[in-house]
Coordinates of C-alpha atoms in Angstrom, one line a residue:
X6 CA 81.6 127.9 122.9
X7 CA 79.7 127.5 125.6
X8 CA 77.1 125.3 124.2
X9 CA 79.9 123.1 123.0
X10 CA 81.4 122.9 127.2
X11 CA 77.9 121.9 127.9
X12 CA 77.5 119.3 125.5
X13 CA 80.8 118.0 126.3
X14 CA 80.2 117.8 130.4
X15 CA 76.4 116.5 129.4
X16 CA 78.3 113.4 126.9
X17 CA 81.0 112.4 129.6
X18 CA 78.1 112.7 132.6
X19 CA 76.2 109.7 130.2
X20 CA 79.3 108.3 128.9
X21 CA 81.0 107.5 132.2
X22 CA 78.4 105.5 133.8
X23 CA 77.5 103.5 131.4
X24 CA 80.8 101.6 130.8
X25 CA 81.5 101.8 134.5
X26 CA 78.0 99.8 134.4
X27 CA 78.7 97.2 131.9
X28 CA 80.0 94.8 134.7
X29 CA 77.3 94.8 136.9
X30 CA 74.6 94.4 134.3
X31 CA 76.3 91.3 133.4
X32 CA 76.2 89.9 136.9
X33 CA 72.4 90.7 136.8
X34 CA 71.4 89.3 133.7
X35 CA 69.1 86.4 134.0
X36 CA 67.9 85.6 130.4
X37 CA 69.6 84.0 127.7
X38 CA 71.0 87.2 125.7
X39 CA 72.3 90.7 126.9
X40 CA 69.3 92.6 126.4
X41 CA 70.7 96.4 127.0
X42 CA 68.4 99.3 126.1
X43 CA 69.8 100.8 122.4
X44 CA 69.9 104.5 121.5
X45 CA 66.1 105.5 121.2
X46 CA 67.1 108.1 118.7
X47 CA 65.8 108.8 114.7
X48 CA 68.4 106.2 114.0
X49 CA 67.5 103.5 115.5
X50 CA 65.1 100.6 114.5
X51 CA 62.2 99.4 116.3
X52 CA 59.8 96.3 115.5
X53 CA 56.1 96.7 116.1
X54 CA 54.6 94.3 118.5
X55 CA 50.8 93.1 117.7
X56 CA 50.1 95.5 121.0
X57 CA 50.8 98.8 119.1
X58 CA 54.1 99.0 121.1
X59 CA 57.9 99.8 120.1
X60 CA 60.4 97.3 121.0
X61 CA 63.3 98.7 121.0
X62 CA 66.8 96.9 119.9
X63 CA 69.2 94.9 122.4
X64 CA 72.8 93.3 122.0
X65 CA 71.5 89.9 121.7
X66 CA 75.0 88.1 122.4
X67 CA 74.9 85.3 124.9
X68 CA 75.0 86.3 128.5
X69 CA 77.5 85.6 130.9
X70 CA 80.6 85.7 128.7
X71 CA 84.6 85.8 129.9
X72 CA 86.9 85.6 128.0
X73 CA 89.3 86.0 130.7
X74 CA 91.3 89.2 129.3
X75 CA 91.8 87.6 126.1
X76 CA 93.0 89.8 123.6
X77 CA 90.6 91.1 120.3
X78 CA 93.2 92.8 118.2
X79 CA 92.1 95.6 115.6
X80 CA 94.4 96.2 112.8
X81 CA 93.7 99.6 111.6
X82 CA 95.7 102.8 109.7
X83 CA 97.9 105.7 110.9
X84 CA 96.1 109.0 111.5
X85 CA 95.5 111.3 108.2
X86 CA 93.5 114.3 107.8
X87 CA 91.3 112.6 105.9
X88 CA 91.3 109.4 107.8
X89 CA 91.4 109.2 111.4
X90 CA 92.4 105.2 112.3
X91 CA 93.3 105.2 115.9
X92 CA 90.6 103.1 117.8
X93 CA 92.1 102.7 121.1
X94 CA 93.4 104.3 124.0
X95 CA 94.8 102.8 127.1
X96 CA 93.8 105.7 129.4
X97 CA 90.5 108.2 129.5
X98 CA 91.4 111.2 126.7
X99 CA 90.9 114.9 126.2
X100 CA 89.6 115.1 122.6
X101 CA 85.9 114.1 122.6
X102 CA 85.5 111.2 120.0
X103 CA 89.0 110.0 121.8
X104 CA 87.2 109.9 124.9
X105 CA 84.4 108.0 123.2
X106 CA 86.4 106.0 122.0
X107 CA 88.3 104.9 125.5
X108 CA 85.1 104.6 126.9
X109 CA 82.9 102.1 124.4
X110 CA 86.0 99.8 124.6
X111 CA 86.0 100.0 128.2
X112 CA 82.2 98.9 128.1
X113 CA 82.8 95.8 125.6
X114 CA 86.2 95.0 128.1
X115 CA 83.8 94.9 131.0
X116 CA 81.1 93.2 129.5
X117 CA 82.9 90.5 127.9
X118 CA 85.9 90.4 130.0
X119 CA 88.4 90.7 126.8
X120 CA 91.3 93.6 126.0
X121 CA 90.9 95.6 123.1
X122 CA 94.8 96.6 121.8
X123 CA 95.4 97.4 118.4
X124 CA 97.8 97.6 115.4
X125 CA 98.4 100.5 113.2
X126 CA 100.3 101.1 109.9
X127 CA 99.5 103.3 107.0
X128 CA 96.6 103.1 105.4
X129 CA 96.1 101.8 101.9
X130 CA 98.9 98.5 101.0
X131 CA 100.6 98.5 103.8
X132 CA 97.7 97.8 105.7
X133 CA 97.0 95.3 102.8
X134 CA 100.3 93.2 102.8
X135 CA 100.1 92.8 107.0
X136 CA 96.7 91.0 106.3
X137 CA 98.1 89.2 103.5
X138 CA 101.0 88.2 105.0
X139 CA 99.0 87.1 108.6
X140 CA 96.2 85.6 106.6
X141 CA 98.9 83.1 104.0
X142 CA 100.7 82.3 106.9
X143 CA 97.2 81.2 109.2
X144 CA 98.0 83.1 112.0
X145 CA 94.8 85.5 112.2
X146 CA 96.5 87.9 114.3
X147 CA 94.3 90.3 113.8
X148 CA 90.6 90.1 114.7
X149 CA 88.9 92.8 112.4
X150 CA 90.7 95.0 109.7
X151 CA 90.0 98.1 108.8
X152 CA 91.1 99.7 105.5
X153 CA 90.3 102.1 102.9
X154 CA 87.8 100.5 100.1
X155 CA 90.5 100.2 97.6
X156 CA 92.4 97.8 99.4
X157 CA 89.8 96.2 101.0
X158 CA 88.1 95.3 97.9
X159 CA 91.3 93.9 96.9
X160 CA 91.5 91.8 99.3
X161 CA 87.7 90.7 99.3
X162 CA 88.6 89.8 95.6
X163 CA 91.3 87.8 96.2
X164 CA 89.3 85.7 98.6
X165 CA 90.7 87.1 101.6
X166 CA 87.9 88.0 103.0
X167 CA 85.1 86.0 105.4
X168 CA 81.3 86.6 105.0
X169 CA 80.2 88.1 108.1
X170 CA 77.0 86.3 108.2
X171 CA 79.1 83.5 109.2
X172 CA 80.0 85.0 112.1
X173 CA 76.5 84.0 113.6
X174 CA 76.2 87.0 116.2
X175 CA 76.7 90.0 113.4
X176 CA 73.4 90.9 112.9
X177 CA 73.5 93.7 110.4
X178 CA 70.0 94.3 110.3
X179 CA 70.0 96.0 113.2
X180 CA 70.9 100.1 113.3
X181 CA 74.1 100.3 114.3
X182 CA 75.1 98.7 111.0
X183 CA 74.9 101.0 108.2
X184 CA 72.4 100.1 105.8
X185 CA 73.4 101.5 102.8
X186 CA 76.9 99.9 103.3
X187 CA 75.3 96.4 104.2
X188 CA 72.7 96.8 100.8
X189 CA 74.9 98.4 98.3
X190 CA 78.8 96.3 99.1
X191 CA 76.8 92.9 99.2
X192 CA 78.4 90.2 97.1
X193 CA 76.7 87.6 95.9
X194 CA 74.2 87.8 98.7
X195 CA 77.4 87.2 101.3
X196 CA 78.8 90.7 103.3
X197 CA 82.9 90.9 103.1
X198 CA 83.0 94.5 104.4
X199 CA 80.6 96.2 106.5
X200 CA 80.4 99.9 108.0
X201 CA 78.4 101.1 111.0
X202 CA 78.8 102.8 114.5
X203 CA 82.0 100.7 115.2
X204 CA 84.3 103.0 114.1
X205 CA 84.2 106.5 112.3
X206 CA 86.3 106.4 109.8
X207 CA 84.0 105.4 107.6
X208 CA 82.0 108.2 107.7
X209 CA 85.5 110.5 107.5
X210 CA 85.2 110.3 104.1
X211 CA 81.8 111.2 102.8
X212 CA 81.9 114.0 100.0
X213 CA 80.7 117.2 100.8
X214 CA 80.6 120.8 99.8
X215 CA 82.3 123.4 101.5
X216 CA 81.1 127.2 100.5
X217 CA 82.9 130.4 101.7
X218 CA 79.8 132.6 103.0
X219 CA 82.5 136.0 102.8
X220 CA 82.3 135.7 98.7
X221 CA 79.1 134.4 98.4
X222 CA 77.9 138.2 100.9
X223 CA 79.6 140.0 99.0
X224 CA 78.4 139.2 95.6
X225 CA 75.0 140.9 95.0
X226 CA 74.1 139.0 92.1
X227 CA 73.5 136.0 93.9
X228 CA 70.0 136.5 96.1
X229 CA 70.0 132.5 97.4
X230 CA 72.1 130.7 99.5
X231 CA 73.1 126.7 99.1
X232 CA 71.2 126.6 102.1
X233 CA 68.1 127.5 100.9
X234 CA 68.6 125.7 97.9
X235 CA 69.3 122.4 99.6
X236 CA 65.9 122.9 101.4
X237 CA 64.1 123.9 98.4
X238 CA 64.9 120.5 97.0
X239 CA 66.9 122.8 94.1
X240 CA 70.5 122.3 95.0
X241 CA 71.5 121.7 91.8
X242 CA 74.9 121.5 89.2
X243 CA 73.0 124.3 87.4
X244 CA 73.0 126.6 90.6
X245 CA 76.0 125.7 92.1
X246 CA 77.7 126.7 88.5
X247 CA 76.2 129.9 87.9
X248 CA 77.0 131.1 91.7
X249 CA 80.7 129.7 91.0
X250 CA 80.8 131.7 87.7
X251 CA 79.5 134.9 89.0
X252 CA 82.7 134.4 91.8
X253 CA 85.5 133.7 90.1
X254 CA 87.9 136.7 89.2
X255 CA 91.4 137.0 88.2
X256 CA 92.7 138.8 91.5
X257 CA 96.2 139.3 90.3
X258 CA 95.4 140.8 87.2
X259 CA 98.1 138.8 85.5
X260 CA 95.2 137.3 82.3
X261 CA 96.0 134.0 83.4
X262 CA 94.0 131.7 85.9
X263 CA 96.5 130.5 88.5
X264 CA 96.4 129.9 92.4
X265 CA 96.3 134.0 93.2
X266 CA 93.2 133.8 91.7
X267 CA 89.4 133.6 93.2
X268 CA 87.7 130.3 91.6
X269 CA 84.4 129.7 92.0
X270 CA 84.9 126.3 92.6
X271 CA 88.2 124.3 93.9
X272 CA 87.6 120.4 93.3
X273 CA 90.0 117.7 92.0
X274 CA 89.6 114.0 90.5
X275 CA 87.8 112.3 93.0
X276 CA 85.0 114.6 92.0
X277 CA 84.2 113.1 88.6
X278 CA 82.9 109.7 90.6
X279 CA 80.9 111.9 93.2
X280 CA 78.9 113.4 89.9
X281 CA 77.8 111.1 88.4
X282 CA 76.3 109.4 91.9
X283 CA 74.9 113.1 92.5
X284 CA 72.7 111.7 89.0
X285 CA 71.9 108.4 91.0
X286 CA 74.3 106.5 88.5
X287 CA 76.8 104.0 89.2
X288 CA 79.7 101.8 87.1
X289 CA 78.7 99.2 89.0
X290 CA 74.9 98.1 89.8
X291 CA 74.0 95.3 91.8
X292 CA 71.3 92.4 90.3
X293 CA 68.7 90.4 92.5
X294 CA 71.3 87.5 93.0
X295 CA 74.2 90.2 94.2
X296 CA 76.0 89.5 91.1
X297 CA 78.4 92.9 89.7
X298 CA 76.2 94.4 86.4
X299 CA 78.4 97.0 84.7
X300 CA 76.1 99.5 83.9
X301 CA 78.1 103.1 82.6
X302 CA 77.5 102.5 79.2
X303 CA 74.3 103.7 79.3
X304 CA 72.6 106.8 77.0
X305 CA 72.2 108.3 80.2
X306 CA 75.5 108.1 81.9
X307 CA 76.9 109.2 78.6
X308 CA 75.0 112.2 78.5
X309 CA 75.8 112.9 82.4
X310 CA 79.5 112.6 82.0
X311 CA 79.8 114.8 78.9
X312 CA 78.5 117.4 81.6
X313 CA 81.2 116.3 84.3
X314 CA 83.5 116.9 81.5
X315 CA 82.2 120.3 80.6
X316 CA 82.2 121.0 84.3
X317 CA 85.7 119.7 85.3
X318 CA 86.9 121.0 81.8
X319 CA 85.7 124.4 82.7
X320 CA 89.3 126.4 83.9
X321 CA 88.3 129.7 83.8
X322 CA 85.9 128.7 86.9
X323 CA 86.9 125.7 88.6
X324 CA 91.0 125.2 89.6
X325 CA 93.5 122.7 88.3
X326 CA 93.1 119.4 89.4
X327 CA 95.1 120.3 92.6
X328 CA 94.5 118.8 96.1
X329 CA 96.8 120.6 97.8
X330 CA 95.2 123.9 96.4
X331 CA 91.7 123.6 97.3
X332 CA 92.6 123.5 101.4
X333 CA 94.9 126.5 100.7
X334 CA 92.0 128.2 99.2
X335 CA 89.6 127.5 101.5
X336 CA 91.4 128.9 104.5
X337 CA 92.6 131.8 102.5
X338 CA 88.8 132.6 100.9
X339 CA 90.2 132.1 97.2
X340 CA 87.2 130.1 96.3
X341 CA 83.3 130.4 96.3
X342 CA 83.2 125.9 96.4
X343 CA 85.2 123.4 97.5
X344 CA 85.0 119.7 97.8
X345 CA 86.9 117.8 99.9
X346 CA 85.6 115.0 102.1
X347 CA 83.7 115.9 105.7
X348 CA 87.3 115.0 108.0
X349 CA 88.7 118.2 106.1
X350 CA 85.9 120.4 108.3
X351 CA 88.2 120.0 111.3
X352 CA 91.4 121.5 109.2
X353 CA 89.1 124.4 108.0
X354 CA 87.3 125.1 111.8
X355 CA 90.7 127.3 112.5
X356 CA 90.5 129.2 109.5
X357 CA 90.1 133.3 110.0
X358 CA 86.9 133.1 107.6
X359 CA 83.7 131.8 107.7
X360 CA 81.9 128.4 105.6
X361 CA 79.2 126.3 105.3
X362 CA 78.8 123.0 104.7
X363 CA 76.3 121.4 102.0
X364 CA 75.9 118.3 100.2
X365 CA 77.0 117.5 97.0
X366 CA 74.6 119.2 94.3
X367 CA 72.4 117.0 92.8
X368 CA 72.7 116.6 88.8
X369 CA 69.2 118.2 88.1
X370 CA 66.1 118.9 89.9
X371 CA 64.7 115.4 89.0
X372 CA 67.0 113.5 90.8
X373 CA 65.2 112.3 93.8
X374 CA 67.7 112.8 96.4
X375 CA 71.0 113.9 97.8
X376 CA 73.4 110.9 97.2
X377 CA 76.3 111.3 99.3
X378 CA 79.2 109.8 97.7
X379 CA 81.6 107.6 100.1
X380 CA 85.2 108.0 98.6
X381 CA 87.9 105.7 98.2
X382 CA 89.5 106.3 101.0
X383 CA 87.0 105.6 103.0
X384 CA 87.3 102.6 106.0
X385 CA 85.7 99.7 105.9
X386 CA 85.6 96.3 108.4
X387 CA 86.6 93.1 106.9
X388 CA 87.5 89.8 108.9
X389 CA 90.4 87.5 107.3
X390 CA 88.9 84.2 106.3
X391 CA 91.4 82.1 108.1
X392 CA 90.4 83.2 111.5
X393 CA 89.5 79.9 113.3
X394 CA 86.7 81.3 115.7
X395 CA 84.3 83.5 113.6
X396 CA 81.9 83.3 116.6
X397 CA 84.3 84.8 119.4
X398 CA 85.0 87.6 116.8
X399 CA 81.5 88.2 116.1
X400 CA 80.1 89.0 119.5
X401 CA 83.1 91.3 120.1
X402 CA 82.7 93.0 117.2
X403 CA 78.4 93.5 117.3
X404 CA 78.9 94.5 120.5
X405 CA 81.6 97.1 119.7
X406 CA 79.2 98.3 117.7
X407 CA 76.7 98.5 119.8
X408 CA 78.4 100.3 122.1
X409 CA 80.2 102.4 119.5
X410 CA 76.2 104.1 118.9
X411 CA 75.3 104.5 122.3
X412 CA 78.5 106.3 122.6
X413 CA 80.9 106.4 119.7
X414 CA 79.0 108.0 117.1
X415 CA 76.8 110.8 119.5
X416 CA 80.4 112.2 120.3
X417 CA 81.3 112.0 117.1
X418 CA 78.2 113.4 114.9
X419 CA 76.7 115.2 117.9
X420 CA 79.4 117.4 119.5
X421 CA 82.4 117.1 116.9
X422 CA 80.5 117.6 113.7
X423 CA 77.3 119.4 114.2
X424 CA 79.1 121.5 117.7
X425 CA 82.5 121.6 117.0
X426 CA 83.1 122.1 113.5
X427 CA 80.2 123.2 111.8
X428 CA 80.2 126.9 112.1
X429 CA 76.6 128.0 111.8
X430 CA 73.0 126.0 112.5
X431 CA 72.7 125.9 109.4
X432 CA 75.3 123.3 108.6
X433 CA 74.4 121.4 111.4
X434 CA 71.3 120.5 109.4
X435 CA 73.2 120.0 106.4
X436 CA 74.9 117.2 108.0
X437 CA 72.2 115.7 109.1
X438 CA 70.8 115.7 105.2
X439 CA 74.2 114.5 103.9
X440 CA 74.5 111.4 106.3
X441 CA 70.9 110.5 105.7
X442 CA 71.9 108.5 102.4
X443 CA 75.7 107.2 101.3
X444 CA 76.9 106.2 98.2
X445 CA 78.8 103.1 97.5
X446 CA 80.2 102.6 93.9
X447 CA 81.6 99.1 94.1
X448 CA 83.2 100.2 90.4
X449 CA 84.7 102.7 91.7
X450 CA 86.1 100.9 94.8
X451 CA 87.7 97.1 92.8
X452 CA 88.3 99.9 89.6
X453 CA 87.7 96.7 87.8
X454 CA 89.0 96.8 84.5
X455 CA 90.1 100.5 85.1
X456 CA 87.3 101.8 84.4
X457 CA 87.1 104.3 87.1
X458 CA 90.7 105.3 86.7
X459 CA 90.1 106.0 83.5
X460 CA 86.7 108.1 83.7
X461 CA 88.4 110.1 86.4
X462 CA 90.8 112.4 84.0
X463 CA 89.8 114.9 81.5
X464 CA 89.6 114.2 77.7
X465 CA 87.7 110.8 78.6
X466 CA 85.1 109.3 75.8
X467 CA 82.6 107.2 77.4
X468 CA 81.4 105.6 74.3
X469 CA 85.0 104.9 73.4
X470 CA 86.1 103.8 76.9
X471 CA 83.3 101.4 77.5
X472 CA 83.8 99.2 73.6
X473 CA 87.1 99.0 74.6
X474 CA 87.1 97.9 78.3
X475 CA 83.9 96.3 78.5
X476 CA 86.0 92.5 78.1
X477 CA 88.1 93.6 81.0
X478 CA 86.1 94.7 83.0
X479 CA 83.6 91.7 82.6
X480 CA 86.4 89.5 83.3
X481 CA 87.7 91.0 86.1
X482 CA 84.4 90.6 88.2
X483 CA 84.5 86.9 87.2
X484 CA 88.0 86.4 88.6
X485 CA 87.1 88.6 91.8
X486 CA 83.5 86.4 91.8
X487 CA 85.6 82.9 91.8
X488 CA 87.6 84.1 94.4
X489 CA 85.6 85.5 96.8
X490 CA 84.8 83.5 99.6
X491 CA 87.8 80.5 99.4

């Protein structure tokens, strides 16, 4: 605890002054673009000069800008557990990443002279029909959306979205854009929905693993932790399964596996998409040309998925297919695993027993990495189409960003994940191994054809499946194609 006080005092000491700074640095600047010093951390870029030296990234916006308290509204989703939507704050804030947040949009305020205020409604379609409404009628009351990838595919497929490279001053090469969003939701070589250190909700939802360390103790059979695993580059289905068999017992002594039972692993539907990424596979793969390759039909991803199946099938170890059941057991130890997505670490940190946190096992040893898999409910940034000043939207929204990872994402990685929730030093590292590579699925997210919806319930046959939605599916991504972009 009082390591956390400490990092807290240390984040608002360097918060404070730099958006009380923002104003004068823009009565000081001289050159022809804001040129602020970025986060020098492992995260951030820097371009070699012919000297041997780092140059390290600015906010290269024009200087000099106000936009005389003009208003840059954020339409954005309700507060959820596993979603957390609410951007801005009219006065400074007790929770840390609240604070943070006050604070970055008081820097971009005083920078650029503007008001942040935002929207909110629930996430998901209602979210959706305020953008469609606001973007058939031409108004463009709202200046950036955020929405879960579901909707917001929906509405990049019905041509609702704008590129963002058309906004002139988003420059998503630079690191506080998320790569692997920028790379992996490309479209045709144009960006409809971008992620980064603008907001956090995008990072709410990555998948993780959540172990209970009081079964995994008191099992003697099991001489290896996930965290030793994870290190050892071993993490795998094949070791995660035998711990989870060797935990799960029938508590009540009733013969039947119900919810007063121990499971060794408490998962639900969302989990059958987050395996087969753990086996680097996709439904959707991207060509050179950003055109939509459907690509689960494989040998391969048959052969993976008839192991989800056995896996997910598996009900003497891992529970029904019940959300509401795997928080339950999580906080009341009936369960070895448990996969939820990261947001859920803040509902466990009150819990009377202790976890860790790991990534996602990988399918098999060979697998050359950790993919983390980013779930549908995750947020994303789109701009409507119809808005009639791209550029004005643009430089509010890079810088924003900017801002958002000098001191959004610190408060929010830094002090609420790795100090606030994580329980040991262990999953501090964890994190820092599941946030070093996300998964986007873009089949999972437009669910074109159904696919997804249908590989995401028990009983499914790939082979089957893919002969008979293959058509669909194909003609789905040309409809979304012909849209996208008008």
């Amino acid at each position: 605890m009082k390591k956390i006080i400490c990092a807290l005092l240390a984040l608002l000491m360097v918060l404070v002054p730099v958006a009380l700074a923002s104003c004068s640095n823009q009565a000081d600047e001289t050159d022809d673009t804001t040129a602020a010093n970025a986060n020098t951390g492992d995260d951030t870029a820097a371009a070699d000069t012919s000297s041997g030296d780092e140059v390290e990234e600015t906010l290269d916006i024009p200087s000099g800008l106000d936009y005389d308290g003009e208003e840059f509204v954020i339409l954005t989703n309700y507060d959820l557990n596993y979603n957390y939507g609410t951007m801005d704050f009219d006065e400074p804030q007790d929770d840390t990443v609240d604070q943070a947040y006050y604070l970055r949009n008081l820097a971009v305020e005083e920078l650029l002279n503007v008001t942040i205020t935002e929207v909110q409604d629930d996430l998901g379609s209602d979210i959706y029909t305020l953008m469609k409404t606001d973007a058939d009628s031409n108004t463009a009351d709202y200046d950036i959306i955020f929405n879960n990838m579901g909707s917001t595919c929906t509405a990049v497929g019905a041509g609702y979205a704008l590129n963002v490279d058309e906004t002139f001053y988003i420059d998503l090469d630079k690191s506080w854009w998320n790569a692997d969003a920028t790379e992996q939701l490309a479209l045709m070589g144009g960006h409809y929905m971008v992620a980064g250190d603008i907001a956090t909700n995008d990072k709410d939802c990555i998948w993780v693993m959540y172990f209970m360390k009081d079964i995994l103790e008191s099992n003697s059979k099991i001489t290896t932790t996930p965290y030793d695993e994870v290190y050892a580059g071993t993490w795998t289905w094949d070791v995660m399964f035998a711990m989870a068999d060797e935990c799960d017992q029938d508590i009540n002594a009733n013969g039947e596996r119900d919810s007063g039972d121990i499971y060794g692993l408490c998962t639900h539907s969302e989990n059958y998409a987050a395996s087969w990424e753990s086996a680097g596979l996709k439904l959707i793969t991207l060509d050179s040309s950003g055109y939509p390759q459907v690509s689960w039909g494989t040998d391969e991803f048959v052969e993976v998925y008839e192991d989800i199946a056995d896996l997910m099938g598996n009900t003497e170890v891992v529970s029904p297919d019940d959300v509401a059941f795997i928080t339950t057991a999580i906080e009341q130890c009936q369960t070895l695993f448990g996969t939820e997505v990261i947001a859920f670490a803040e509902e466990y940190r009150n819990c009377d027993y202790e976890f860790g946190i790991v990534p996602y096992p990988k399918y098999s040893s060979e697998v050359d990495r950790y993919y983390s898999y980013i779930a549908y409910n995750a947020s994303v940034m789109m701009i409507e189409y119809v808005h009639p000043d791209a550029e004005w939207v643009g430089i509010v929204s890079e810088a924003l960003a900017y801002y958002g990872q000098q001191i959004l994402t610190p408060a929010y990685y830094e002090i609420q994940l790795q100090g606030r929730y994580s329980r040991d030093e262990e999953s501090q590292g964890m994190l820092d191994i599941i946030f070093e590579y996300r998964c986007y699925d873009l089949g999972v997210f437009f669910d074109w054809g159904g696919a997804k919806t249908s590989l995401s319930t028990s009983g499914a046959n790939v082979s089957t499946l893919y002969a008979s939605l293959n058509k669909a599916i194909t003609k789905a991504i040309e409809k979304s194609l012909t849209k996208i972009g008008t």
